[in-house]
XYZ file of C-alpha atoms in Angstrom:
373
model
C -1.903 22.815 -19.767
C -5.531 23.974 -19.709
C -7.576 23.004 -16.676
C -4.612 21.575 -14.792
C -3.767 22.814 -11.331
C -0.048 22.705 -10.556
C 1.058 23.183 -7.017
C 4.414 23.167 -5.384
C 4.739 20.620 -2.614
C 7.566 20.327 -0.169
C 6.398 16.888 0.983
C 9.443 14.715 1.543
C 9.304 11.000 2.233
C 11.728 8.229 3.022
C 10.121 5.960 0.420
C 7.583 6.428 -2.366
C 5.736 3.261 -3.403
C 4.216 3.270 -6.895
C 1.421 0.702 -7.164
C -0.853 -0.607 -4.396
C -1.360 -4.247 -5.328
C -0.060 -7.063 -3.103
C 3.597 -6.027 -3.540
C 3.044 -2.330 -2.904
C 0.667 -2.772 0.018
C 3.023 -5.271 1.669
C 5.835 -2.740 1.333
C 3.617 -0.001 2.819
C 2.890 -2.178 5.867
C 6.491 -3.223 6.445
C 7.895 0.278 5.997
C 5.121 1.822 8.075
C 5.865 -0.575 10.936
C 9.541 0.447 10.782
C 8.634 4.106 11.213
C 9.594 5.328 7.754
C 7.610 8.114 6.161
C 5.938 6.610 3.100
C 3.748 7.845 0.262
C 1.830 5.381 -1.917
C 0.663 6.282 -5.437
C -2.113 4.186 -6.983
C -3.966 5.054 -10.178
C -7.190 3.159 -9.328
C -9.798 4.338 -6.862
C -10.279 0.996 -5.076
C -9.188 -2.621 -4.874
C -9.630 -4.486 -8.169
C -12.886 -6.383 -7.756
C -11.923 -9.668 -9.417
C -9.564 -12.423 -8.272
C -6.226 -12.856 -9.995
C -3.873 -14.787 -7.710
C -5.761 -17.561 -5.918
C -3.093 -19.198 -3.776
C -0.215 -18.430 -1.455
C 2.190 -20.286 0.805
C 3.512 -20.312 4.337
C 6.577 -18.205 3.529
C 4.385 -15.356 2.292
C 2.068 -15.620 5.300
C 5.145 -15.346 7.521
C 5.908 -12.030 5.828
C 2.359 -10.821 6.504
C 2.767 -12.098 10.063
C 5.732 -9.751 10.366
C 3.302 -6.964 9.468
C 0.913 -8.164 12.207
C -1.789 -9.279 9.741
C -1.516 -13.063 9.400
C -4.241 -13.861 11.904
C -6.584 -11.372 10.246
C -5.925 -12.863 6.805
C -6.083 -16.581 7.554
C -9.824 -16.828 8.394
C -10.573 -15.855 4.779
C -8.248 -18.542 3.352
C -8.771 -22.227 2.560
C -5.907 -24.218 4.061
C -4.652 -27.796 3.982
C -6.766 -28.863 1.031
C -5.758 -32.060 -0.805
C -4.612 -32.057 -4.410
C -5.691 -34.758 -6.878
C -4.521 -35.623 -10.359
C -7.509 -37.253 -12.028
C -8.057 -38.985 -15.355
C -10.651 -38.213 -18.007
C -13.330 -39.995 -15.941
C -12.484 -38.051 -12.786
C -10.695 -40.919 -11.033
C -7.707 -39.890 -8.914
C -4.425 -41.600 -9.800
C -2.231 -39.355 -7.604
C -3.292 -37.579 -4.414
C -1.090 -35.167 -2.479
C -1.578 -33.705 0.975
C 0.700 -30.682 1.549
C 3.163 -31.171 4.387
C 4.208 -28.344 6.679
C 7.809 -27.189 6.381
C 7.874 -25.779 9.888
C 7.045 -22.142 9.147
C 4.134 -22.161 11.603
C 1.416 -21.866 8.947
C -0.208 -24.285 6.492
C 2.103 -24.854 3.516
C -0.463 -23.848 0.919
C -3.575 -21.680 1.200
C -6.188 -20.594 -1.309
C -7.107 -16.920 -1.226
C -9.681 -14.549 -2.649
C -7.469 -11.652 -3.701
C -9.949 -8.743 -3.342
C -10.619 -9.731 0.293
C -6.910 -10.212 0.967
C -5.953 -6.814 -0.449
C -8.716 -5.132 1.571
C -7.215 -6.456 4.825
C -3.687 -5.493 3.763
C -4.839 -1.944 2.972
C -6.597 -1.713 6.325
C -3.283 -2.755 7.853
C -1.463 0.111 6.176
C -4.120 2.502 7.502
C -2.783 1.815 11.013
C 0.265 3.968 10.330
C -0.006 7.766 10.344
C 3.405 7.838 8.651
C 1.948 6.130 5.541
C 0.071 8.434 3.159
C -1.974 6.759 0.417
C -2.875 8.746 -2.693
C -5.471 6.841 -4.706
C -6.248 7.952 -8.267
C -2.741 9.341 -8.605
C -0.087 8.462 -11.179
C 3.602 9.258 -11.382
C 4.265 11.070 -14.642
C 7.982 11.595 -14.216
C 10.932 10.671 -12.020
C 14.037 12.794 -11.707
C 16.944 11.624 -9.556
C 19.883 13.387 -7.969
C 22.511 12.386 -5.426
C 20.146 12.780 -2.454
C 16.795 11.491 -3.656
C 14.082 11.295 -6.290
C 11.621 13.983 -7.351
C 8.254 12.613 -8.494
C 5.820 14.560 -10.637
C 2.399 13.201 -9.734
C -0.986 13.802 -11.360
C -4.313 13.338 -9.604
C -6.571 11.689 -12.181
C -9.753 12.840 -10.433
C -9.036 16.565 -10.858
C -5.920 16.767 -13.097
C -3.965 18.386 -10.289
C -0.181 18.044 -10.376
C 2.069 17.656 -7.345
C 5.801 17.460 -6.896
C 6.936 15.037 -4.193
C 10.371 13.976 -3.052
C 11.550 10.660 -1.643
C 14.891 9.189 -0.679
C 13.976 5.971 -2.511
C 11.232 4.662 -4.791
C 9.742 1.168 -4.994
C 8.063 0.717 -8.373
C 5.467 -2.044 -8.005
C 3.255 -0.890 -10.848
C 2.806 -4.168 -12.667
C 3.968 -5.968 -15.771
C 3.284 -2.956 -18.005
C 5.147 -0.700 -15.556
C 5.278 2.933 -16.653
C 8.143 3.452 -14.224
C 10.220 0.774 -15.900
C 9.490 2.394 -19.261
C 10.527 5.824 -17.939
C 13.804 4.333 -16.758
C 14.338 2.774 -20.202
C 14.821 -0.676 -18.677
C 14.217 -3.630 -20.980
C 11.873 -6.521 -20.141
C 13.635 -9.634 -21.377
C 12.163 -13.086 -21.818
C 9.493 -14.879 -23.781
C 5.778 -15.432 -24.116
C 4.600 -19.026 -24.456
C 2.372 -20.019 -27.344
C -0.063 -21.748 -24.960
C -3.071 -19.646 -24.018
C -5.592 -20.448 -21.314
C -9.092 -19.281 -20.504
C -9.486 -18.518 -16.797
C -13.003 -18.570 -15.350
C -13.916 -17.198 -11.925
C -17.320 -18.048 -10.486
C -19.432 -17.653 -7.395
C -20.891 -20.913 -6.096
C -24.696 -20.823 -5.805
C -25.134 -24.511 -4.922
C -21.913 -26.275 -3.876
C -21.191 -29.754 -5.272
C -19.428 -32.699 -3.593
C -15.691 -32.178 -3.064
C -15.830 -28.624 -4.404
C -13.012 -27.744 -1.995
C -10.432 -30.128 -3.533
C -7.855 -28.919 -6.052
C -7.917 -31.147 -9.128
C -5.647 -31.280 -12.136
C -7.875 -32.912 -14.728
C -5.505 -34.831 -17.003
C -7.966 -35.392 -19.819
C -6.103 -35.668 -23.152
C -9.128 -34.174 -24.918
C -8.970 -31.010 -22.787
C -6.891 -30.760 -19.603
C -8.172 -28.445 -16.877
C -7.375 -26.968 -13.480
C -10.381 -27.231 -11.138
C -9.592 -25.020 -8.180
C -11.395 -24.054 -4.955
C -11.212 -20.473 -3.780
C -12.555 -19.149 -0.473
C -15.612 -17.124 0.423
C -17.877 -19.114 -1.861
C -15.877 -18.884 -5.099
C -14.436 -21.381 -7.559
C -12.049 -21.191 -10.530
C -11.503 -23.266 -13.660
C -8.646 -22.944 -16.140
C -8.716 -24.534 -19.599
C -6.074 -24.470 -22.348
C -7.045 -22.990 -25.692
C -6.811 -25.875 -28.160
C -6.062 -25.688 -31.895
C -9.208 -24.652 -33.715
C -10.861 -23.084 -30.664
C -12.614 -19.742 -31.001
C -11.143 -17.738 -28.086
C -13.960 -15.210 -28.123
C -16.615 -17.913 -27.927
C -14.804 -19.725 -25.086
C -15.326 -16.713 -22.815
C -19.113 -16.630 -23.394
C -21.546 -17.977 -20.808
C -22.777 -20.740 -23.134
C -19.246 -22.031 -23.736
C -18.371 -21.884 -20.036
C -21.473 -23.768 -18.963
C -20.695 -26.417 -21.591
C -17.117 -26.783 -20.321
C -18.073 -27.269 -16.661
C -21.062 -29.468 -17.492
C -18.506 -32.204 -18.202
C -17.943 -32.313 -14.442
C -21.605 -32.363 -13.515
C -21.866 -28.641 -12.764
C -25.236 -27.140 -13.768
C -26.108 -23.591 -14.723
C -27.995 -23.168 -11.460
C -24.880 -23.961 -9.398
C -22.570 -21.111 -10.407
C -22.632 -17.440 -11.300
C -19.929 -16.484 -13.793
C -17.960 -13.497 -12.531
C -15.117 -13.286 -15.049
C -13.734 -15.144 -18.029
C -10.540 -13.992 -19.690
C -7.789 -15.429 -21.868
C -4.204 -15.325 -20.639
C -0.877 -15.650 -22.374
C 1.878 -16.899 -20.115
C 4.972 -14.738 -19.846
C 8.401 -15.415 -18.394
C 10.192 -12.068 -18.362
C 12.776 -10.177 -16.312
C 13.709 -6.537 -16.163
C 17.226 -6.016 -17.476
C 17.946 -4.234 -14.184
C 16.054 -4.307 -10.891
C 17.600 -1.051 -9.719
C 18.313 2.281 -11.382
C 19.914 4.648 -8.883
C 17.419 5.128 -6.068
C 14.534 3.404 -7.843
C 13.843 -0.302 -7.310
C 11.554 -2.428 -9.460
C 9.503 -5.021 -7.583
C 6.836 -7.610 -8.311
C 5.598 -7.889 -11.893
C 7.430 -4.672 -12.775
C 10.641 -6.638 -12.216
C 9.667 -10.151 -13.298
C 6.671 -12.018 -14.692
C 5.863 -15.713 -14.603
C 2.822 -17.831 -15.460
C 0.029 -17.533 -12.853
C 0.836 -20.828 -11.199
C 0.072 -21.651 -7.547
C 0.217 -17.943 -6.710
C 3.971 -17.693 -7.217
C 3.759 -14.498 -9.260
C 2.200 -12.674 -6.312
C 4.458 -14.513 -3.852
C 7.579 -13.354 -5.680
C 6.440 -9.741 -5.385
C 5.717 -10.077 -1.657
C 9.180 -11.577 -1.177
C 10.655 -8.632 -3.101
C 9.000 -6.242 -0.656
C 10.226 -8.183 2.375
C 13.761 -8.374 1.002
C 13.937 -4.689 0.179
C 12.121 -2.953 3.041
C 14.392 -3.939 5.919
C 17.405 -2.892 3.851
C 15.918 0.511 3.090
C 15.326 0.985 6.817
C 18.811 -0.296 7.741
C 20.425 1.931 5.145
C 19.033 5.013 6.853
C 19.834 3.762 10.393
C 21.830 5.622 13.074
C 23.821 8.335 11.328
C 22.683 6.534 8.158
C 25.677 4.284 8.855
C 27.984 5.009 5.917
C 27.001 5.882 2.388
C 29.205 3.095 1.071
C 27.739 0.537 3.478
C 24.165 1.447 2.593
C 24.962 1.291 -1.095
C 26.493 -2.182 -0.725
C 23.464 -3.401 1.224
C 21.001 -2.205 -1.409
C 23.158 -3.331 -4.313
C 23.214 -6.799 -2.774
C 19.423 -6.814 -2.640
C 19.100 -6.069 -6.331
C 21.623 -8.729 -7.340
C 20.187 -11.435 -5.073
C 16.604 -10.678 -6.074
C 17.387 -10.839 -9.774
C 19.205 -14.167 -9.412
C 16.354 -15.614 -7.337
C 13.775 -14.238 -9.735
C 15.449 -15.893 -12.717
C 15.465 -19.288 -10.985
C 11.846 -19.090 -9.791
C 10.397 -17.776 -13.052
C 12.192 -20.350 -15.160
C 11.049 -23.205 -12.919
C 7.435 -22.008 -12.821
C 7.379 -21.331 -16.549
C 8.653 -24.805 -17.359
C 6.165 -26.356 -14.925
C 3.180 -24.589 -16.420
C 4.347 -25.490 -19.939
C 4.399 -29.179 -18.948
C 0.973 -28.924 -17.302
C -0.530 -27.540 -20.512
C 0.434 -30.833 -22.123
C -1.087 -32.958 -19.391
C 2.111 -33.527 -17.407
C 3.000 -32.804 -13.801
C 3.306 -29.015 -13.273
C 6.177 -29.305 -10.857
C 6.344 -28.177 -7.215
């Protein structure tokens, strides 16, 4: 291959993590804290600059607490905000105040994902046993009885490296190249409902901008959602007859939010994109020594941050078992295999239940009903 530098590399790791979003970076922190030697492969040069997930819960913060990062993350979150269901005139007919379930953190917190990922990556930097290779992609995996060989390309200079790991966590997203390499199907469905998601920066805040509102207007329902660090999000369903391309233009967005008294001088539009909502599951979560995690394993509608939360829970569920499986004298091969096999089975069962519930909830919300818990 012309212009490509290929070098042999005897680097050997306990775990290779493919993908450095919330799932991958959580895994890097948890494995690093447990003393495992880890390599992270991420194709992008830096944190994605726009928000995607905008909410998380106390269970996920407990996982980040385990990594020693909860108190660094929480100052950049909005916690204990009320939730209102309002009619077409903006009058609340149901108000909910989240109640703690005893996990030691607020039950629901709004986040700004780029800031959150920055702190999580700084956390991984604490560990000399965690090596992060940005602008690197895994081209090929080859497994044997003792581990996985990864062929890795550096996209900045087209260099090729060969790495070896005892296990691989593939957290490389819904369009996972790793899952495709493993020839694992991605079962499920895509809902017909499509939504336009609008992220903004607040220039002049308005009254009650920090309340979450489900606007149950039969003419056009909407989610009106606070996000921290001076940001705000709106979500609107695409209605029959709508021009999707026009709905993502500045003029259309300003017209949509003007219904709530928001002027052009009050917000700066950062991003507007149209989403289809998927409920999908990998046919298998494990192939030999490779584990799929996060969106690579399961996808659900972006509802109350549960897509991201499911990936973080995957990392927490898997990392302690990878460490335990290589414990004193590596215990027994059979015992380690049973432990990891149990993780894959339990995660897939839990993923099915969560994705189906969230998918059904979002489908109801699109029709003006209660979205579910």
